[in-house]
Amino acid sequence: MRQVLTQGVQRLNEGLSVLIFPEGTRVPPGERRRYNKSGTVIACRAGVPVLPVAHNAGERWPGRHWVKNPGLLNVVVGEPIATEGRTPEEVLVEVEAWIEARLGEISEVPRPEAPAPGRQRSVRSTS
């Protein structure tokens, strides 16, 4: 994980984009997973905003399955979320709220209010 954080910051400092899926993969319809803060840690360390994206690909392209279901995917790109002067945890709260609100608008299957209980690996946010 340390290498991902270091290289993510380096790539952003080089002017490249870094894509992080905070739930780790496409989530099956009607499910929700905990959001990992690694993306917001990288953005805060690099001093760049987070560009939130919400999509309902899990409804058409189930994770770990070769078969894809026909239909339209909805993708919504939000306004950049500032990281300056904020902790990764603060930024993650805003990112998650934005994504979940958009998913509520574009998903065919309702999402739970909170993720199912379970383990989540922690990421240190020290700069």
PDB file of N, CA and C in Angstrom, residues 1-61:
ATOM      1  N   MET A   1       0.825  -1.185   0.000  1.00  0.00           N
ATOM      2  CA  MET A   1       0.000   0.000   0.000  1.00  0.00           C
ATOM      3  C   MET A   1       0.871   1.252   0.000  1.00  0.00           C
ATOM      4  N   ARG A   2       1.982   1.206   0.710  1.00  0.00           N
ATOM      5  CA  ARG A   2       2.874   2.362   0.753  1.00  0.00           C
ATOM      6  C   ARG A   2       3.326   2.746  -0.656  1.00  0.00           C
ATOM      7  N   GLN A   3       3.623   1.735  -1.478  1.00  0.00           N
ATOM      8  CA  GLN A   3       4.065   1.992  -2.850  1.00  0.00           C
ATOM      9  C   GLN A   3       2.949   2.640  -3.675  1.00  0.00           C
ATOM     10  N   VAL A   4       1.725   2.198  -3.496  1.00  0.00           N
ATOM     11  CA  VAL A   4       0.589   2.788  -4.214  1.00  0.00           C
ATOM     12  C   VAL A   4       0.445   4.257  -3.845  1.00  0.00           C
ATOM     13  N   LEU A   5       0.536   4.561  -2.547  1.00  0.00           N
ATOM     14  CA  LEU A   5       0.408   5.948  -2.099  1.00  0.00           C
ATOM     15  C   LEU A   5       1.536   6.811  -2.649  1.00  0.00           C
ATOM     16  N   THR A   6       2.767   6.312  -2.566  1.00  0.00           N
ATOM     17  CA  THR A   6       3.923   7.077  -3.050  1.00  0.00           C
ATOM     18  C   THR A   6       3.848   7.293  -4.552  1.00  0.00           C
ATOM     19  N   GLN A   7       3.586   6.224  -5.298  1.00  0.00           N
ATOM     20  CA  GLN A   7       3.534   6.357  -6.756  1.00  0.00           C
ATOM     21  C   GLN A   7       2.331   7.168  -7.207  1.00  0.00           C
ATOM     22  N   GLY A   8       1.227   7.082  -6.484  1.00  0.00           N
ATOM     23  CA  GLY A   8       0.058   7.893  -6.825  1.00  0.00           C
ATOM     24  C   GLY A   8       0.372   9.373  -6.726  1.00  0.00           C
ATOM     25  N   VAL A   9       1.033   9.774  -5.643  1.00  0.00           N
ATOM     26  CA  VAL A   9       1.424  11.175  -5.466  1.00  0.00           C
ATOM     27  C   VAL A   9       2.404  11.585  -6.556  1.00  0.00           C
ATOM     28  N   GLN A  10       3.378  10.725  -6.850  1.00  0.00           N
ATOM     29  CA  GLN A  10       4.353  11.036  -7.907  1.00  0.00           C
ATOM     30  C   GLN A  10       3.662  11.256  -9.247  1.00  0.00           C
ATOM     31  N   ARG A  11       2.732  10.391  -9.592  1.00  0.00           N
ATOM     32  CA  ARG A  11       2.039  10.518 -10.882  1.00  0.00           C
ATOM     33  C   ARG A  11       1.246  11.821 -10.951  1.00  0.00           C
ATOM     34  N   LEU A  12       0.571  12.169  -9.874  1.00  0.00           N
ATOM     35  CA  LEU A  12      -0.179  13.427  -9.854  1.00  0.00           C
ATOM     36  C   LEU A  12       0.762  14.619  -9.986  1.00  0.00           C
ATOM     37  N   ASN A  13       1.901  14.560  -9.308  1.00  0.00           N
ATOM     38  CA  ASN A  13       2.879  15.647  -9.406  1.00  0.00           C
ATOM     39  C   ASN A  13       3.473  15.759 -10.807  1.00  0.00           C
ATOM     40  N   GLU A  14       3.433  14.663 -11.564  1.00  0.00           N
ATOM     41  CA  GLU A  14       3.903  14.666 -12.956  1.00  0.00           C
ATOM     42  C   GLU A  14       2.828  15.166 -13.911  1.00  0.00           C
ATOM     43  N   GLY A  15       1.651  15.474 -13.385  1.00  0.00           N
ATOM     44  CA  GLY A  15       0.564  15.967 -14.227  1.00  0.00           C
ATOM     45  C   GLY A  15      -0.332  14.878 -14.783  1.00  0.00           C
ATOM     46  N   LEU A  16      -0.142  13.654 -14.332  1.00  0.00           N
ATOM     47  CA  LEU A  16      -0.973  12.544 -14.793  1.00  0.00           C
ATOM     48  C   LEU A  16      -2.206  12.407 -13.904  1.00  0.00           C
ATOM     49  N   SER A  17      -3.187  11.696 -14.389  1.00  0.00           N
ATOM     50  CA  SER A  17      -4.391  11.413 -13.608  1.00  0.00           C
ATOM     51  C   SER A  17      -4.240  10.059 -12.928  1.00  0.00           C
ATOM     52  N   VAL A  18      -4.845   9.921 -11.771  1.00  0.00           N
ATOM     53  CA  VAL A  18      -4.838   8.660 -11.032  1.00  0.00           C
ATOM     54  C   VAL A  18      -6.292   8.294 -10.757  1.00  0.00           C
ATOM     55  N   LEU A  19      -6.666   7.073 -11.099  1.00  0.00           N
ATOM     56  CA  LEU A  19      -8.039   6.604 -10.904  1.00  0.00           C
ATOM     57  C   LEU A  19      -8.067   5.599  -9.760  1.00  0.00           C
ATOM     58  N   ILE A  20      -8.890   5.878  -8.767  1.00  0.00           N
ATOM     59  CA  ILE A  20      -9.051   4.983  -7.623  1.00  0.00           C
ATOM     60  C   ILE A  20     -10.542   4.699  -7.460  1.00  0.00           C
ATOM     61  N   PHE A  21     -10.900   3.434  -7.345  1.00  0.00           N
ATOM     62  CA  PHE A  21     -12.276   3.060  -7.045  1.00  0.00           C
ATOM     63  C   PHE A  21     -12.370   2.879  -5.532  1.00  0.00           C
ATOM     64  N   PRO A  22     -13.044   3.789  -4.818  1.00  0.00           N
ATOM     65  CA  PRO A  22     -13.021   3.744  -3.353  1.00  0.00           C
ATOM     66  C   PRO A  22     -13.654   2.502  -2.740  1.00  0.00           C
ATOM     67  N   GLU A  23     -14.536   1.826  -3.466  1.00  0.00           N
ATOM     68  CA  GLU A  23     -15.118   0.587  -2.948  1.00  0.00           C
ATOM     69  C   GLU A  23     -14.317  -0.632  -3.406  1.00  0.00           C
ATOM     70  N   GLY A  24     -13.308  -0.423  -4.230  1.00  0.00           N
ATOM     71  CA  GLY A  24     -12.412  -1.499  -4.629  1.00  0.00           C
ATOM     72  C   GLY A  24     -12.796  -2.234  -5.896  1.00  0.00           C
ATOM     73  N   THR A  25     -14.063  -2.272  -6.248  1.00  0.00           N
ATOM     74  CA  THR A  25     -14.525  -2.985  -7.434  1.00  0.00           C
ATOM     75  C   THR A  25     -15.964  -2.565  -7.722  1.00  0.00           C
ATOM     76  N   ARG A  26     -16.512  -3.090  -8.811  1.00  0.00           N
ATOM     77  CA  ARG A  26     -17.940  -2.863  -9.052  1.00  0.00           C
ATOM     78  C   ARG A  26     -18.708  -3.601  -7.960  1.00  0.00           C
ATOM     79  N   VAL A  27     -19.701  -2.944  -7.431  1.00  0.00           N
ATOM     80  CA  VAL A  27     -20.470  -3.511  -6.326  1.00  0.00           C
ATOM     81  C   VAL A  27     -21.782  -4.056  -6.875  1.00  0.00           C
ATOM     82  N   PRO A  28     -22.155  -5.274  -6.486  1.00  0.00           N
ATOM     83  CA  PRO A  28     -23.409  -5.846  -6.977  1.00  0.00           C
ATOM     84  C   PRO A  28     -24.606  -4.954  -6.639  1.00  0.00           C
ATOM     85  N   PRO A  29     -25.626  -4.972  -7.488  1.00  0.00           N
ATOM     86  CA  PRO A  29     -26.830  -4.170  -7.231  1.00  0.00           C
ATOM     87  C   PRO A  29     -27.404  -4.459  -5.845  1.00  0.00           C
ATOM     88  N   GLY A  30     -27.811  -3.401  -5.164  1.00  0.00           N
ATOM     89  CA  GLY A  30     -28.401  -3.547  -3.843  1.00  0.00           C
ATOM     90  C   GLY A  30     -27.406  -3.711  -2.717  1.00  0.00           C
ATOM     91  N   GLU A  31     -26.108  -3.648  -3.026  1.00  0.00           N
ATOM     92  CA  GLU A  31     -25.076  -3.765  -1.999  1.00  0.00           C
ATOM     93  C   GLU A  31     -24.278  -2.471  -1.915  1.00  0.00           C
ATOM     94  N   ARG A  32     -23.577  -2.340  -0.810  1.00  0.00           N
ATOM     95  CA  ARG A  32     -22.708  -1.180  -0.612  1.00  0.00           C
ATOM     96  C   ARG A  32     -21.507  -1.631   0.200  1.00  0.00           C
ATOM     97  N   ARG A  33     -20.341  -1.151  -0.170  1.00  0.00           N
ATOM     98  CA  ARG A  33     -19.116  -1.474   0.563  1.00  0.00           C
ATOM     99  C   ARG A  33     -18.550  -0.218   1.191  1.00  0.00           C
ATOM    100  N   ARG A  34     -17.687  -0.427   2.163  1.00  0.00           N
ATOM    101  CA  ARG A  34     -17.014   0.702   2.796  1.00  0.00           C
ATOM    102  C   ARG A  34     -16.091   1.373   1.789  1.00  0.00           C
ATOM    103  N   TYR A  35     -16.016   2.686   1.861  1.00  0.00           N
ATOM    104  CA  TYR A  35     -15.127   3.450   0.996  1.00  0.00           C
ATOM    105  C   TYR A  35     -13.741   3.487   1.635  1.00  0.00           C
ATOM    106  N   ASN A  36     -12.731   3.170   0.846  1.00  0.00           N
ATOM    107  CA  ASN A  36     -11.351   3.229   1.300  1.00  0.00           C
ATOM    108  C   ASN A  36     -10.821   4.631   1.057  1.00  0.00           C
ATOM    109  N   LYS A  37     -10.030   5.155   1.975  1.00  0.00           N
ATOM    110  CA  LYS A  37      -9.550   6.526   1.855  1.00  0.00           C
ATOM    111  C   LYS A  37      -8.237   6.668   1.099  1.00  0.00           C
ATOM    112  N   SER A  38      -7.710   5.604   0.496  1.00  0.00           N
ATOM    113  CA  SER A  38      -6.413   5.712  -0.181  1.00  0.00           C
ATOM    114  C   SER A  38      -6.417   6.796  -1.257  1.00  0.00           C
ATOM    115  N   GLY A  39      -7.496   6.939  -1.994  1.00  0.00           N
ATOM    116  CA  GLY A  39      -7.564   7.974  -3.030  1.00  0.00           C
ATOM    117  C   GLY A  39      -7.509   9.369  -2.454  1.00  0.00           C
ATOM    118  N   THR A  40      -8.194   9.589  -1.328  1.00  0.00           N
ATOM    119  CA  THR A  40      -8.167  10.924  -0.729  1.00  0.00           C
ATOM    120  C   THR A  40      -6.837  11.185  -0.033  1.00  0.00           C
ATOM    121  N   VAL A  41      -6.189  10.140   0.467  1.00  0.00           N
ATOM    122  CA  VAL A  41      -4.841  10.310   1.033  1.00  0.00           C
ATOM    123  C   VAL A  41      -3.896  10.775  -0.065  1.00  0.00           C
ATOM    124  N   ILE A  42      -3.939  10.125  -1.219  1.00  0.00           N
ATOM    125  CA  ILE A  42      -3.075  10.499  -2.344  1.00  0.00           C
ATOM    126  C   ILE A  42      -3.357  11.932  -2.773  1.00  0.00           C
ATOM    127  N   ALA A  43      -4.627  12.277  -2.937  1.00  0.00           N
ATOM    128  CA  ALA A  43      -4.985  13.629  -3.388  1.00  0.00           C
ATOM    129  C   ALA A  43      -4.541  14.690  -2.385  1.00  0.00           C
ATOM    130  N   CYS A  44      -4.754  14.434  -1.097  1.00  0.00           N
ATOM    131  CA  CYS A  44      -4.352  15.409  -0.076  1.00  0.00           C
ATOM    132  C   CYS A  44      -2.837  15.575  -0.035  1.00  0.00           C
ATOM    133  N   ARG A  45      -2.104  14.480  -0.137  1.00  0.00           N
ATOM    134  CA  ARG A  45      -0.638  14.572  -0.132  1.00  0.00           C
ATOM    135  C   ARG A  45      -0.125  15.339  -1.345  1.00  0.00           C
ATOM    136  N   ALA A  46      -0.781  15.162  -2.485  1.00  0.00           N
ATOM    137  CA  ALA A  46      -0.347  15.839  -3.715  1.00  0.00           C
ATOM    138  C   ALA A  46      -0.899  17.256  -3.805  1.00  0.00           C
ATOM    139  N   GLY A  47      -1.870  17.580  -2.961  1.00  0.00           N
ATOM    140  CA  GLY A  47      -2.465  18.914  -2.990  1.00  0.00           C
ATOM    141  C   GLY A  47      -3.328  19.169  -4.211  1.00  0.00           C
ATOM    142  N   VAL A  48      -4.014  18.115  -4.668  1.00  0.00           N
ATOM    143  CA  VAL A  48      -4.881  18.252  -5.841  1.00  0.00           C
ATOM    144  C   VAL A  48      -6.318  17.912  -5.450  1.00  0.00           C
ATOM    145  N   PRO A  49      -7.303  18.444  -6.175  1.00  0.00           N
ATOM    146  CA  PRO A  49      -8.693  18.107  -5.871  1.00  0.00           C
ATOM    147  C   PRO A  49      -9.047  16.694  -6.330  1.00  0.00           C
ATOM    148  N   VAL A  50     -10.138  16.192  -5.796  1.00  0.00           N
ATOM    149  CA  VAL A  50     -10.691  14.899  -6.198  1.00  0.00           C
ATOM    150  C   VAL A  50     -11.832  15.172  -7.167  1.00  0.00           C
ATOM    151  N   LEU A  51     -11.834  14.474  -8.294  1.00  0.00           N
ATOM    152  CA  LEU A  51     -12.923  14.583  -9.260  1.00  0.00           C
ATOM    153  C   LEU A  51     -13.821  13.358  -9.068  1.00  0.00           C
ATOM    154  N   PRO A  52     -14.972  13.527  -8.419  1.00  0.00           N
ATOM    155  CA  PRO A  52     -15.810  12.363  -8.133  1.00  0.00           C
ATOM    156  C   PRO A  52     -16.563  11.882  -9.377  1.00  0.00           C
ATOM    157  N   VAL A  53     -16.668  10.565  -9.491  1.00  0.00           N
ATOM    158  CA  VAL A  53     -17.393   9.943 -10.600  1.00  0.00           C
ATOM    159  C   VAL A  53     -18.299   8.867 -10.006  1.00  0.00           C
ATOM    160  N   ALA A  54     -19.553   8.868 -10.421  1.00  0.00           N
ATOM    161  CA  ALA A  54     -20.499   7.829 -10.007  1.00  0.00           C
ATOM    162  C   ALA A  54     -20.943   7.073 -11.252  1.00  0.00           C
ATOM    163  N   HIS A  55     -21.045   5.754 -11.138  1.00  0.00           N
ATOM    164  CA  HIS A  55     -21.525   4.945 -12.266  1.00  0.00           C
ATOM    165  C   HIS A  55     -22.292   3.746 -11.730  1.00  0.00           C
ATOM    166  N   ASN A  56     -23.126   3.205 -12.574  1.00  0.00           N
ATOM    167  CA  ASN A  56     -23.900   2.025 -12.179  1.00  0.00           C
ATOM    168  C   ASN A  56     -23.454   0.786 -12.959  1.00  0.00           C
ATOM    169  N   ALA A  57     -22.164   0.686 -13.238  1.00  0.00           N
ATOM    170  CA  ALA A  57     -21.644  -0.433 -14.027  1.00  0.00           C
ATOM    171  C   ALA A  57     -21.905  -1.783 -13.371  1.00  0.00           C
ATOM    172  N   GLY A  58     -21.975  -1.822 -12.045  1.00  0.00           N
ATOM    173  CA  GLY A  58     -22.230  -3.088 -11.359  1.00  0.00           C
ATOM    174  C   GLY A  58     -23.570  -3.710 -11.722  1.00  0.00           C
ATOM    175  N   GLU A  59     -24.496  -2.887 -12.235  1.00  0.00           N
ATOM    176  CA  GLU A  59     -25.806  -3.410 -12.638  1.00  0.00           C
ATOM    177  C   GLU A  59     -25.745  -4.123 -13.985  1.00  0.00           C
ATOM    178  N   ARG A  60     -24.768  -3.817 -14.783  1.00  0.00           N
ATOM    179  CA  ARG A  60     -24.641  -4.420 -16.117  1.00  0.00           C
ATOM    180  C   ARG A  60     -23.427  -5.345 -16.223  1.00  0.00           C
ATOM    181  N   TRP A  61     -22.364  -4.999 -15.521  1.00  0.00           N
ATOM    182  CA  TRP A  61     -21.106  -5.746 -15.579  1.00  0.00           C
ATOM    183  C   TRP A  61     -20.753  -6.243 -14.185  1.00  0.00           C
TER     184      TRP A  61
END
